[in-house]
mmCIF file of C-alpha atoms in Angstrom:
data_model
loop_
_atom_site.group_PDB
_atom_site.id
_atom_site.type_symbol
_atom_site.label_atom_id
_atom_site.label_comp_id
_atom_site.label_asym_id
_atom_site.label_seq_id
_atom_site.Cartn_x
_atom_site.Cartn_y
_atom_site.Cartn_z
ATOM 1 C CA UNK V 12 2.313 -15.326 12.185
ATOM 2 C CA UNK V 13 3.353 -11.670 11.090
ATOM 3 C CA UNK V 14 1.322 -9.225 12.962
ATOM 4 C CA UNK V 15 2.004 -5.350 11.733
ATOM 5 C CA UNK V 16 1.470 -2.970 14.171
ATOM 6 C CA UNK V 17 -1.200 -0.345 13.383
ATOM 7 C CA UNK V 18 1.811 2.165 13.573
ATOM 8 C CA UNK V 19 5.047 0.679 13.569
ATOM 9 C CA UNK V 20 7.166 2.059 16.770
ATOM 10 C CA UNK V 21 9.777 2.410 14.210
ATOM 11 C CA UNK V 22 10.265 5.964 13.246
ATOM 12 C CA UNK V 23 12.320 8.944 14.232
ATOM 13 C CA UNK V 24 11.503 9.718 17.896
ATOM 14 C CA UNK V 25 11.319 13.480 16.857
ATOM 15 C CA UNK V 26 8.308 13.037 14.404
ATOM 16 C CA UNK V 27 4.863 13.213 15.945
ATOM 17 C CA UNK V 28 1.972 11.691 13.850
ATOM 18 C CA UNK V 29 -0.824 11.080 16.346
ATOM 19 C CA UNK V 30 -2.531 12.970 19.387
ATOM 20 C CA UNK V 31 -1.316 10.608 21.649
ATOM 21 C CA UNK V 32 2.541 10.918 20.792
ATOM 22 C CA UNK V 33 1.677 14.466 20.877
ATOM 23 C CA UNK V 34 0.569 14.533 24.080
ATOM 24 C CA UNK V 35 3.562 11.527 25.748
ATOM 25 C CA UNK V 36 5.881 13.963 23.889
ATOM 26 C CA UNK V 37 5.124 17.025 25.652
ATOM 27 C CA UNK V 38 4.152 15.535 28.907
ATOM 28 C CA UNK V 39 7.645 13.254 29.373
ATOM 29 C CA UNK V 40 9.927 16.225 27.499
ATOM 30 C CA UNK V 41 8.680 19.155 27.971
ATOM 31 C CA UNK V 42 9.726 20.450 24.812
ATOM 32 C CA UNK V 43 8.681 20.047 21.188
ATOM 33 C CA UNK V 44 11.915 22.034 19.834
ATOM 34 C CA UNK V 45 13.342 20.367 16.990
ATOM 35 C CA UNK V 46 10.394 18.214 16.481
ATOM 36 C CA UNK V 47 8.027 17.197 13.038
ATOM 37 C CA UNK V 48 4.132 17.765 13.938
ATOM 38 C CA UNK V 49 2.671 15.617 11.105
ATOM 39 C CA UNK V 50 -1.141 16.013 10.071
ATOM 40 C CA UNK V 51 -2.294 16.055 13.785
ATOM 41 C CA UNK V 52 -5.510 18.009 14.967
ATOM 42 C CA UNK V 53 -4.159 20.339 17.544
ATOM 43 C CA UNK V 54 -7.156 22.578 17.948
ATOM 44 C CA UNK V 55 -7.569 21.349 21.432
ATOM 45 C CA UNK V 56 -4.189 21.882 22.287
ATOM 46 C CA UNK V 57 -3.800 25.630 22.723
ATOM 47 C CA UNK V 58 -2.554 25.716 25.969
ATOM 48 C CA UNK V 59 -0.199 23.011 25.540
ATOM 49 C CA UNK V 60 1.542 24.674 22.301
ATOM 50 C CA UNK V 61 1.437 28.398 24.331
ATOM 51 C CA UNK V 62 3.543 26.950 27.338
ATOM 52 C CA UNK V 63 5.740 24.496 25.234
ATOM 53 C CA UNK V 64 9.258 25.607 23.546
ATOM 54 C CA UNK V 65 8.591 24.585 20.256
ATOM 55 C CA UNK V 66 12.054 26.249 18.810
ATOM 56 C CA UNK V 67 12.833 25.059 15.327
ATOM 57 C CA UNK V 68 9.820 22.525 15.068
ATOM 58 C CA UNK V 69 8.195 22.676 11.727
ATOM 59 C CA UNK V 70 4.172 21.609 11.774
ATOM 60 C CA UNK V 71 3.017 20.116 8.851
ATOM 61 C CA UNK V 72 -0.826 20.429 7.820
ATOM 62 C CA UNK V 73 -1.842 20.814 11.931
ATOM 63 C CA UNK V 74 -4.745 22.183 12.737
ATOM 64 C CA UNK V 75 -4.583 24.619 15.701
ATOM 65 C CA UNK V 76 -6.173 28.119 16.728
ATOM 66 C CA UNK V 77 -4.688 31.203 15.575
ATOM 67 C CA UNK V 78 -3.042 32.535 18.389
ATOM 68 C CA UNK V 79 -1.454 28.786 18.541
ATOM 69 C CA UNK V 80 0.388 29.456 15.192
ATOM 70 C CA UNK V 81 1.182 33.360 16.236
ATOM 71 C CA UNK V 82 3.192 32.035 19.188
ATOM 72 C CA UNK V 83 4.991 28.936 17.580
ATOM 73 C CA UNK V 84 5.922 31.738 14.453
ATOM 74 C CA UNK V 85 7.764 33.728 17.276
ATOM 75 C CA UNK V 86 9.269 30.656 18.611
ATOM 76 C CA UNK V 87 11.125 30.185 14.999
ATOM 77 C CA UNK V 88 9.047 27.171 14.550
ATOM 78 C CA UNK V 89 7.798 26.533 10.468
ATOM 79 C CA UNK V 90 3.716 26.131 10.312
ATOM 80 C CA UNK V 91 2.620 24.762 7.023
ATOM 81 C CA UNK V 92 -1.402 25.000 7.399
ATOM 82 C CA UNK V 93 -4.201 22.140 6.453
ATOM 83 C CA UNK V 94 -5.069 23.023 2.346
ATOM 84 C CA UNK V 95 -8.484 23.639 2.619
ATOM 85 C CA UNK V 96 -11.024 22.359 0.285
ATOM 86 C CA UNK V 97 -9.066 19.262 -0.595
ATOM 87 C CA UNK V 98 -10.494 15.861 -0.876
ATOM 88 C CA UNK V 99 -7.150 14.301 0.833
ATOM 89 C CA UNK V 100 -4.659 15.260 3.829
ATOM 90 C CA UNK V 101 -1.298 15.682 1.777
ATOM 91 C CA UNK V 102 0.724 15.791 4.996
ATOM 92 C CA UNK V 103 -0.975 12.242 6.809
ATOM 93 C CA UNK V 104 1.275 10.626 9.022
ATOM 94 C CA UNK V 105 -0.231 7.510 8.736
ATOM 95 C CA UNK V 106 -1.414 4.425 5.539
ATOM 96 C CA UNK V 107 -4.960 4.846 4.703
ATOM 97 C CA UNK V 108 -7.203 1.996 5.761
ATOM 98 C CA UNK V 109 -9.638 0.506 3.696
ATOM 99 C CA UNK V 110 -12.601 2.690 5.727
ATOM 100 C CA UNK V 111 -11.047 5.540 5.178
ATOM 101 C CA UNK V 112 -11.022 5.859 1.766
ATOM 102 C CA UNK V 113 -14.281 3.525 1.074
ATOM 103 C CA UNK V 114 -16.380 5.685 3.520
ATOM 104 C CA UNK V 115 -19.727 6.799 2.481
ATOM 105 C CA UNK V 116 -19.728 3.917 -0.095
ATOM 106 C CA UNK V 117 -23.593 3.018 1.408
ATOM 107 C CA UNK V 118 -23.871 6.422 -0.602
ATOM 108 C CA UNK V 119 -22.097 5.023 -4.120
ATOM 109 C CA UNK V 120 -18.526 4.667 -4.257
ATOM 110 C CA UNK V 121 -18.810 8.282 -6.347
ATOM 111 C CA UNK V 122 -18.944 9.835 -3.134
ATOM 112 C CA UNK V 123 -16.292 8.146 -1.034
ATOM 113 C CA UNK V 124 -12.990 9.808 -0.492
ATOM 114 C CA UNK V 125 -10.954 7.492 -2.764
ATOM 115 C CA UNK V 126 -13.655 8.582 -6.035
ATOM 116 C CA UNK V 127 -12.674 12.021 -5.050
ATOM 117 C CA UNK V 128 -9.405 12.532 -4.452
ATOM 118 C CA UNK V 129 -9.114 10.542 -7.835
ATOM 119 C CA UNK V 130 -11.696 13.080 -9.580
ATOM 120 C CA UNK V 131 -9.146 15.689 -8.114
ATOM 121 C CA UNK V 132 -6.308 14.148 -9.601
ATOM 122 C CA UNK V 133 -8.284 14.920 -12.655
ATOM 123 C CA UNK V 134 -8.974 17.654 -12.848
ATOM 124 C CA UNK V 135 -5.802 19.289 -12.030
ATOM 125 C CA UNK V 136 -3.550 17.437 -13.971
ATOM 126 C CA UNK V 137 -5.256 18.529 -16.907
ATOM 127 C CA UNK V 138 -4.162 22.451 -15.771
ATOM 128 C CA UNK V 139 -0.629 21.578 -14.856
ATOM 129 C CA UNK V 140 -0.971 23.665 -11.705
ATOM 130 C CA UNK V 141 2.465 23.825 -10.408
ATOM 131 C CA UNK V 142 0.855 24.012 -6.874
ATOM 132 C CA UNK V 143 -1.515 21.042 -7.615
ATOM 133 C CA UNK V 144 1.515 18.949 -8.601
ATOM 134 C CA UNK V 145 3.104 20.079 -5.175
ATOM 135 C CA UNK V 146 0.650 18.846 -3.160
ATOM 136 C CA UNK V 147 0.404 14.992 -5.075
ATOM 137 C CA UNK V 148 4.396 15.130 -4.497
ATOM 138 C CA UNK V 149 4.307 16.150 -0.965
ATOM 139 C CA UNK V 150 1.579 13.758 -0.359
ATOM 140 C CA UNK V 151 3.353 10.710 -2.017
ATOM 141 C CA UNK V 152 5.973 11.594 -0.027
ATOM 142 C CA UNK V 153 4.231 11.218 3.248
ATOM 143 C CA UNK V 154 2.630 7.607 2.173
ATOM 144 C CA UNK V 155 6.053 6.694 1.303
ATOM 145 C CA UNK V 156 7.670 8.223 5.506
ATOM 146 C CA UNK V 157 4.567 5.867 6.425
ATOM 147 C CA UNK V 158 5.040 2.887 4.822
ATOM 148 C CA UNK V 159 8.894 2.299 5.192
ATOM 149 C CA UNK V 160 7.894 2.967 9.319
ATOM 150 C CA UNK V 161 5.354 0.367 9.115
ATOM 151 C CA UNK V 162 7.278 -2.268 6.998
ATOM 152 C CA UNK V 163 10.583 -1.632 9.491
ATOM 153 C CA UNK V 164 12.002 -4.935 10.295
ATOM 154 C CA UNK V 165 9.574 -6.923 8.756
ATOM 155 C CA UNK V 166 9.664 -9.802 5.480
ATOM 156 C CA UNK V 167 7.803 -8.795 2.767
ATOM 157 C CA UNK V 168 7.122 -10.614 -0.170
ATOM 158 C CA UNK V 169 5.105 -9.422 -3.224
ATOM 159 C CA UNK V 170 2.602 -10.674 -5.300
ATOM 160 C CA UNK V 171 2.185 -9.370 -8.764
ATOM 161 C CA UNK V 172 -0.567 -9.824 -10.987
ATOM 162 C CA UNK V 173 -3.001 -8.629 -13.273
ATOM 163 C CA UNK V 174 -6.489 -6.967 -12.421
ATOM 164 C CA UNK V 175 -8.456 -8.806 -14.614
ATOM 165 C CA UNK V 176 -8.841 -12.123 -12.705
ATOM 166 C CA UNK V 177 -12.116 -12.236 -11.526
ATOM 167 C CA UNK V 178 -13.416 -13.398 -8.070
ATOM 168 C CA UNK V 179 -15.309 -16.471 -8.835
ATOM 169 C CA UNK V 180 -12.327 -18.410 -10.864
ATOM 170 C CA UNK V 181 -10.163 -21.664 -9.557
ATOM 171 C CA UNK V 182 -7.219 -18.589 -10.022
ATOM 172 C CA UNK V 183 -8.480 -16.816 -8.130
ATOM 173 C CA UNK V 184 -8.903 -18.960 -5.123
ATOM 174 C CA UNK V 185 -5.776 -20.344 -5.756
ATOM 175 C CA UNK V 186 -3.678 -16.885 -5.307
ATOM 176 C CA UNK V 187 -6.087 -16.171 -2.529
ATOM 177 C CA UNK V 188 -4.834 -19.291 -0.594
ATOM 178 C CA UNK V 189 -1.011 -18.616 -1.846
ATOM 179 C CA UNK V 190 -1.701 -15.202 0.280
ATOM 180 C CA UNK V 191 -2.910 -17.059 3.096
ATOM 181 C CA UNK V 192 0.451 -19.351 3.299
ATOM 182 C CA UNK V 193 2.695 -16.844 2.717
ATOM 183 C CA UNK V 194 1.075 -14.779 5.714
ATOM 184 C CA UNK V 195 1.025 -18.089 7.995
ATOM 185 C CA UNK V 196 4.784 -18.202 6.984
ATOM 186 C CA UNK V 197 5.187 -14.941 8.956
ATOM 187 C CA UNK V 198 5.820 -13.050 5.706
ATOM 188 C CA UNK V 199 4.021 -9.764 5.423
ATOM 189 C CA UNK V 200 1.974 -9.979 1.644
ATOM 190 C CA UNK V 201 2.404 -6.928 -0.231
ATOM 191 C CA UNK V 202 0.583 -6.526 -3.399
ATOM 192 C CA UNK V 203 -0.604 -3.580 -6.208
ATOM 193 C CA UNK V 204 -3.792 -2.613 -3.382
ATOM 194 C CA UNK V 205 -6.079 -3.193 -6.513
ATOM 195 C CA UNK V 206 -8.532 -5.853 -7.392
ATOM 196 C CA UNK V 207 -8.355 -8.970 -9.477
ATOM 197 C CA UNK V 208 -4.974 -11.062 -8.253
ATOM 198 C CA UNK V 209 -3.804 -8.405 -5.904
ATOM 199 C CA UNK V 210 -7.030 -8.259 -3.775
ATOM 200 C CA UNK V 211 -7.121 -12.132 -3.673
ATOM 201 C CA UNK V 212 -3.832 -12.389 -2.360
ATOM 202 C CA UNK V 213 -4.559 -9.572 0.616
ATOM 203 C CA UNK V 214 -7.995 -11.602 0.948
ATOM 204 C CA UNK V 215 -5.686 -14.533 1.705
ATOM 205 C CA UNK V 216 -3.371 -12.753 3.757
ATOM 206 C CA UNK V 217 -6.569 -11.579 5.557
ATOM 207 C CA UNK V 218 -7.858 -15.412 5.785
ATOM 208 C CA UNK V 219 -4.511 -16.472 7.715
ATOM 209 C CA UNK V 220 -6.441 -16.553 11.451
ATOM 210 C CA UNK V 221 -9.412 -18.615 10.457
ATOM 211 C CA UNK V 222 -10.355 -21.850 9.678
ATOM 212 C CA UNK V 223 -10.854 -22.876 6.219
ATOM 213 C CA UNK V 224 -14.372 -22.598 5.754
ATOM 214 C CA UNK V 225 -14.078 -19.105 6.011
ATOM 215 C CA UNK V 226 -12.002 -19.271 3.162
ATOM 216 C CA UNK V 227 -14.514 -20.977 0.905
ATOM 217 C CA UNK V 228 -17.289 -18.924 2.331
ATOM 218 C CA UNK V 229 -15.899 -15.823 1.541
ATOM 219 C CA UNK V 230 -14.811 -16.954 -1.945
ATOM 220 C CA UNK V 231 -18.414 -17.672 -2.687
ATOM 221 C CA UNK V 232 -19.773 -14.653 -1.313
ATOM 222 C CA UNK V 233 -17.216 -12.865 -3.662
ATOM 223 C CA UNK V 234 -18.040 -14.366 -6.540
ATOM 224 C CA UNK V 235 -21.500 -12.952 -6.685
ATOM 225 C CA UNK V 236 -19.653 -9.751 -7.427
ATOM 226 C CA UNK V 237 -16.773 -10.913 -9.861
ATOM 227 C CA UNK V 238 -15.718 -7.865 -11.523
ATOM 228 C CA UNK V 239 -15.133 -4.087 -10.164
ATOM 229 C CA UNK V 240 -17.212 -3.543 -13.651
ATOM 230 C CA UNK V 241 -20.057 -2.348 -14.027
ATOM 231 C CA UNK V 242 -20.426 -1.411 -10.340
ATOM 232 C CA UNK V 243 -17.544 -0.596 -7.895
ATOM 233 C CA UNK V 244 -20.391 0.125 -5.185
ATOM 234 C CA UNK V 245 -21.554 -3.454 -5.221
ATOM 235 C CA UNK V 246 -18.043 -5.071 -6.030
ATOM 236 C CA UNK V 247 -16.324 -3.107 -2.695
ATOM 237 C CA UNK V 248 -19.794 -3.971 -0.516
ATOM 238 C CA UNK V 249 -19.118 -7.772 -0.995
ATOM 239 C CA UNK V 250 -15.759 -7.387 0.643
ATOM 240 C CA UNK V 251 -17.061 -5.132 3.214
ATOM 241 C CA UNK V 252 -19.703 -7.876 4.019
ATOM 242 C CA UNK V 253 -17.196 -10.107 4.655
ATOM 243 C CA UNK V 254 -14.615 -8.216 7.024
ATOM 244 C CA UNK V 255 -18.094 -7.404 9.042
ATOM 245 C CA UNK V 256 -18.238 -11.155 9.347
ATOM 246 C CA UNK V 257 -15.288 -11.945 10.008
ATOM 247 C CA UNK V 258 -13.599 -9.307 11.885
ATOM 248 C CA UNK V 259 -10.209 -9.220 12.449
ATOM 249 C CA UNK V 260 -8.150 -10.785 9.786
ATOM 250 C CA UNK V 261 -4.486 -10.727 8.978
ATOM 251 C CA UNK V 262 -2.461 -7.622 8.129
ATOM 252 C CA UNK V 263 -0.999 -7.003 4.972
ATOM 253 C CA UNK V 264 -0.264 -4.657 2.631
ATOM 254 C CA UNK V 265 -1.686 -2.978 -0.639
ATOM 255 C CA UNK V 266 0.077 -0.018 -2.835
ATOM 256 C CA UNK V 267 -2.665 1.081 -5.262
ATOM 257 C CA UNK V 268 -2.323 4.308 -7.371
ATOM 258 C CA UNK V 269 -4.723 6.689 -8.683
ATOM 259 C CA UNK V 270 -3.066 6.954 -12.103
ATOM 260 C CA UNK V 271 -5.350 4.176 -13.319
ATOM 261 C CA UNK V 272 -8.905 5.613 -11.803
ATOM 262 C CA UNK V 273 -10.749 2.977 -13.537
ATOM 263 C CA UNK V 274 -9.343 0.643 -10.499
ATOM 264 C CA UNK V 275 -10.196 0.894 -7.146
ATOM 265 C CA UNK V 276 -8.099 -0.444 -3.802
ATOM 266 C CA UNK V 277 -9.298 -3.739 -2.014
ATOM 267 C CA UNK V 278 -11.032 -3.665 1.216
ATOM 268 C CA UNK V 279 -8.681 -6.585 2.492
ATOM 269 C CA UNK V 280 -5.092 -5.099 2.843
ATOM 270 C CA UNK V 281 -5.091 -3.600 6.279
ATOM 271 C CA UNK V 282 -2.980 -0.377 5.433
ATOM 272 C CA UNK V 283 -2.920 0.988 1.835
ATOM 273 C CA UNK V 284 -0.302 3.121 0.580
ATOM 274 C CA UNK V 285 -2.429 4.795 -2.219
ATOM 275 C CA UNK V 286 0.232 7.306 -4.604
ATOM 276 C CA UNK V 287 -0.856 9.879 -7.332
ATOM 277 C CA UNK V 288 2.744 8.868 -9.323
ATOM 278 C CA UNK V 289 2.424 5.704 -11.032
ATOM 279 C CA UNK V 290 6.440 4.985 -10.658
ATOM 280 C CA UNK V 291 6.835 6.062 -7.385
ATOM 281 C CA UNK V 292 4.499 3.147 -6.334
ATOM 282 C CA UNK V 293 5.601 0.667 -8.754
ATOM 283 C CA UNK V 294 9.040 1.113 -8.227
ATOM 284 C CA UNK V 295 8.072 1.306 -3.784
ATOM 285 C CA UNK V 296 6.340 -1.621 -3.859
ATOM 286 C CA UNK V 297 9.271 -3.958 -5.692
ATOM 287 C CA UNK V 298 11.848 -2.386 -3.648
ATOM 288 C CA UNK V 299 9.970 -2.700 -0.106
ATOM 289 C CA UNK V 300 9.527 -6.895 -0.947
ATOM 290 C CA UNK V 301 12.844 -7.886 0.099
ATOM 291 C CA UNK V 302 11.699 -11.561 0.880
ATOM 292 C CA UNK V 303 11.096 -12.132 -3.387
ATOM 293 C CA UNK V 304 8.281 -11.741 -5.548
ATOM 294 C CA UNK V 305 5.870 -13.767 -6.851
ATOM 295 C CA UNK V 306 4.524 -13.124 -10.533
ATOM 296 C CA UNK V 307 0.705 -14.383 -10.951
ATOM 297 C CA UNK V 308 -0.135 -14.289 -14.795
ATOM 298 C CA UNK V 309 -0.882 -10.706 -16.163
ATOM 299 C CA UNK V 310 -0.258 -8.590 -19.336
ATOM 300 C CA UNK V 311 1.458 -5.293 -19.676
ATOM 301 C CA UNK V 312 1.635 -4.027 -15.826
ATOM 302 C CA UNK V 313 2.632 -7.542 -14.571
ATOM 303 C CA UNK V 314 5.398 -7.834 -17.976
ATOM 304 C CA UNK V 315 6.592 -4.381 -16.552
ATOM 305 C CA UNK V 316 7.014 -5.391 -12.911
ATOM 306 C CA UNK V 317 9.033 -8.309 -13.999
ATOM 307 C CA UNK V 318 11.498 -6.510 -15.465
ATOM 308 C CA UNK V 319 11.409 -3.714 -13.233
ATOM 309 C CA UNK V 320 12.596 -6.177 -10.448
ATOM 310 C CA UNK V 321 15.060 -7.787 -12.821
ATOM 311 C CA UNK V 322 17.319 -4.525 -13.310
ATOM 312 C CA UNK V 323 18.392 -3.914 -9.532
ATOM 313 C CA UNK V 324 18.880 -8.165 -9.244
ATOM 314 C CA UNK V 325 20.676 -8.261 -12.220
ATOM 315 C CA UNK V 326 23.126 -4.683 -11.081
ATOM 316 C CA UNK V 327 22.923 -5.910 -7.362
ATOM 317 C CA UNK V 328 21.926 -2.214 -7.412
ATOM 318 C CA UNK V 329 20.089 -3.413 -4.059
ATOM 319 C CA UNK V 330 22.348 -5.521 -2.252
ATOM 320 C CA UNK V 331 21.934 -9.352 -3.201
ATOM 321 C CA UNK V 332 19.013 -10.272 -5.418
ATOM 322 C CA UNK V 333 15.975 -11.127 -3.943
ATOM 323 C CA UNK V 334 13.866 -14.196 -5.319
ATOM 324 C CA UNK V 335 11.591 -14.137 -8.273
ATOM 325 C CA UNK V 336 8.983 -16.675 -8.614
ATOM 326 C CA UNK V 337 7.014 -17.017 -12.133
ATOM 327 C CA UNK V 338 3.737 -19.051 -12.257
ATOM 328 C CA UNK V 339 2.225 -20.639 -14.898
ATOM 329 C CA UNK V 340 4.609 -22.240 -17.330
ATOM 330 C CA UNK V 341 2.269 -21.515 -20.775
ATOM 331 C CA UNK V 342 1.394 -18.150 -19.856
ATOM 332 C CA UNK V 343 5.435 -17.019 -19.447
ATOM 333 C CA UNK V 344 6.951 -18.946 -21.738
ATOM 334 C CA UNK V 345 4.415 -19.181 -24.394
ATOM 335 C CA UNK V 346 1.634 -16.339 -24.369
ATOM 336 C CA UNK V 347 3.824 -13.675 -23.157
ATOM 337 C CA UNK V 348 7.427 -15.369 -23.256
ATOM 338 C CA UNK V 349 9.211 -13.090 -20.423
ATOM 339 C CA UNK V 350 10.617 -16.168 -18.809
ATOM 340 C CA UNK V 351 13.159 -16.447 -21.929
ATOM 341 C CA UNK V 352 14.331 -13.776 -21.562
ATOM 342 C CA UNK V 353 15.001 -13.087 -17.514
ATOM 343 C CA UNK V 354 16.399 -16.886 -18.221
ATOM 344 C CA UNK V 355 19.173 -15.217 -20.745
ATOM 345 C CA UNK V 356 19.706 -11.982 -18.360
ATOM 346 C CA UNK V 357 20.206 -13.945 -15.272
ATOM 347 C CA UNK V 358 22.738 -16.567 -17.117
ATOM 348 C CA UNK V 359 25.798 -16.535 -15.397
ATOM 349 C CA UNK V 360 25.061 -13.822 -12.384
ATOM 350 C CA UNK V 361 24.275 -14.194 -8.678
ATOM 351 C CA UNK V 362 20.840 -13.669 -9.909
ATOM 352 C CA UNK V 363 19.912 -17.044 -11.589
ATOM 353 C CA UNK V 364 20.364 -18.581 -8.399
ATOM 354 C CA UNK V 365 17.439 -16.437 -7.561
ATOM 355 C CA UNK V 366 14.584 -17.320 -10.329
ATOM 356 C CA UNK V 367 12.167 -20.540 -10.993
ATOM 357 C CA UNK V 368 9.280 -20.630 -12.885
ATOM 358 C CA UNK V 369 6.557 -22.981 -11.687
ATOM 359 C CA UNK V 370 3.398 -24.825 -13.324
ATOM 360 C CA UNK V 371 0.960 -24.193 -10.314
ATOM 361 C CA UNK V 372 0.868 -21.236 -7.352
ATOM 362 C CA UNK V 373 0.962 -24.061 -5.296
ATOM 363 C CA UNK V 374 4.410 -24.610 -5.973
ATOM 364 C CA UNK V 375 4.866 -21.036 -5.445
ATOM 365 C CA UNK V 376 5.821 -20.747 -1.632
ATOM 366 C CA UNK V 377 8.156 -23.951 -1.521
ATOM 367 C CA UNK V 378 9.897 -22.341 -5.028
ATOM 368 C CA UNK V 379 10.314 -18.981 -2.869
ATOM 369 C CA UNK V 380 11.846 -20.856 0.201
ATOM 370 C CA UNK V 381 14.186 -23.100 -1.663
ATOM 371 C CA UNK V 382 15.506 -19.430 -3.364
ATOM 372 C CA UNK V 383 16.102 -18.303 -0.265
ATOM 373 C CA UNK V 384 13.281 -15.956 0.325
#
């Protein structure tokens, strides 16, 4: 089974993201010169930075005592101090979890860190603050360093699909246990981080250790909470309920966005790469699922993410084209008729090797395998 490391080993050796590579850095070099301090508490490590060569390091949203910063400015090191006063860390070095940005929900989700960084977002977008719109890049930056350490190496394969399916529905079950076999397939599950078909397929992914009762269990739990509507508080405590149950589930991966506020992350990805810019994530999460993509039923986001997957397939703009599976025959070719059309795109290109549309998402994972995902 895939297991993801809670930080990938994977990075540059000469960026720093947690206390303890902080302190194995200094203690086996020496030396810090030349090295990336990323959104590390150093206030405890005076001593250390006033004895260390830190020549031509740049620190990135550390916090560390004054005369700290005095010395590693003489060294010709580049300090970029914490922003205070803001409701996220725009230099992490690290995916949020699901606790982090759901904590104090036993107080209303209106109070947890994900409600405010997105009342933030808000707020300043409606100034067009040049240094507001700094900090969202500089911080979509840094989820996007994290992620592409912590997907290094590994298969990813996403699934797309629209919010709206609620917990409670034979869909719903069904792309939870789609997650589940893709993640027993050693794939790494990457969805949209939001709810509806995205959190069912991390739920799945999240499912892939245990038995299958605790599928069914959970699923009924759930569904006494179907819809993030009318209350978030209640709809994120369900899912909290159950990963107190059932600790330790399967990793995978969600890449939410605050563009749409109305929808909040799952609790069941592991690590969530949460952006401010819409198309930054969008266009992350298709590119990072280089084992194919599966396409639940949707409307406009799920239409979009078809076709933004098609373009680099159909220009090989990404090396060879990755898989695309389509589920649910009426809703693609009737409803919302996209599958005509990728049909008539792909004719005749190294990319209609690489499509299928399928009746049931139980057909899903053997479609993906036989198109080489």
């Amino acid at each position: 089974m895939q297991t993801m490391p809670a930080h990938a080993a994977h990075h540059d050796d000469h960026e720093i993201e947690t206390l303890q590579e902080f302190d194995a850095t200094v203690s086996a070099r020496g030396t810090l010169a030349g090295h990336r301090v990323q959104g590390v508490d150093l206030t405890d490590r005076t001593r250390e930075l006033l004895t260390t060569d830190t020549t031509g390091a740049v620190f990135l949203g550390c916090a560390m005592r004054e005369e700290a910063a005095a010395k590693i400015r003489a060294d010709g090191a580049l300090v970029f101090p914490p922003v205070p006063g803001l409701p996220f860390d725009p230099y992490r070095g690290l995916l949020y979890s699901p606790d982090e940005l759901f904590a104090s929900l036993a107080d209303g989700y209106e109070s947890t860190p994900d409600a405010l960084a997105y009342s933030w977002f808000q707020r300043t977008k409606a100034d067009r603050d040049i240094y507001a719109s700094m900090l969202r890049a500089v911080h979509d930056d840094s989820v996007s360093d994290a992620l592409d350490e912590l997907l290094s190496g590994a298969r990813v394969v996403g699934v797309m699909g629209g919010h709206a399916m609620a917990r409670g529905t034979e869909e719903y079950a069904g792309a939870a246990r789609l997650g589940r076999e893709l993640a027993r397939a050693g794939l790494t599950v990457a969805t949209g981080g939001g709810p509806g078909a995205m959190e069912a397929a991390n739920l799945g992914a999240y499912a892939a250790p245990f038995d299958d009762e605790m599928l069914t269990e959970s699923l009924e739990l759930l569904a006494k909470a179907p819809h993030f509507t009318p209350s978030i508080t209640a709809w994120a405590s369900a899912a909290f309920e159950i990963r107190t149950r059932w600790p330790g589930g399967g990793p995978s991966v969600g890449i939410p966005t605050w563009f749409y506020g109305h929808e909040p992350p799952n609790a069941f990805a592991s690590h969530l790469a949460k952006y401010f810019a819409n198309a930054t994530r969008e266009d992350g999460l298709l590119a990072r699922s280089n084992a194919g993509v599966v396409f639940l039923p949707g409307a406009a986001g799920t239409v979009q993410e078809i076709f933004d997957n098609a373009t680099p397939n159909y220009y090989e703009s990404r090396g060879e084209p990755t898989p695309m599976v389509l589920v649910d025959r009426a809703h693609w070719t009737e409803r919302l008729p996209a599958w005509p059309l990728l049909k008539s795109l792909a004719g005749g290109r190294p990319m209609e090797r690489r499509i299928a549309l399928v009746d049931r998402i139980e057909e899903a994972p053997g479609a993906l395998k036989r198109l080489g995902g």
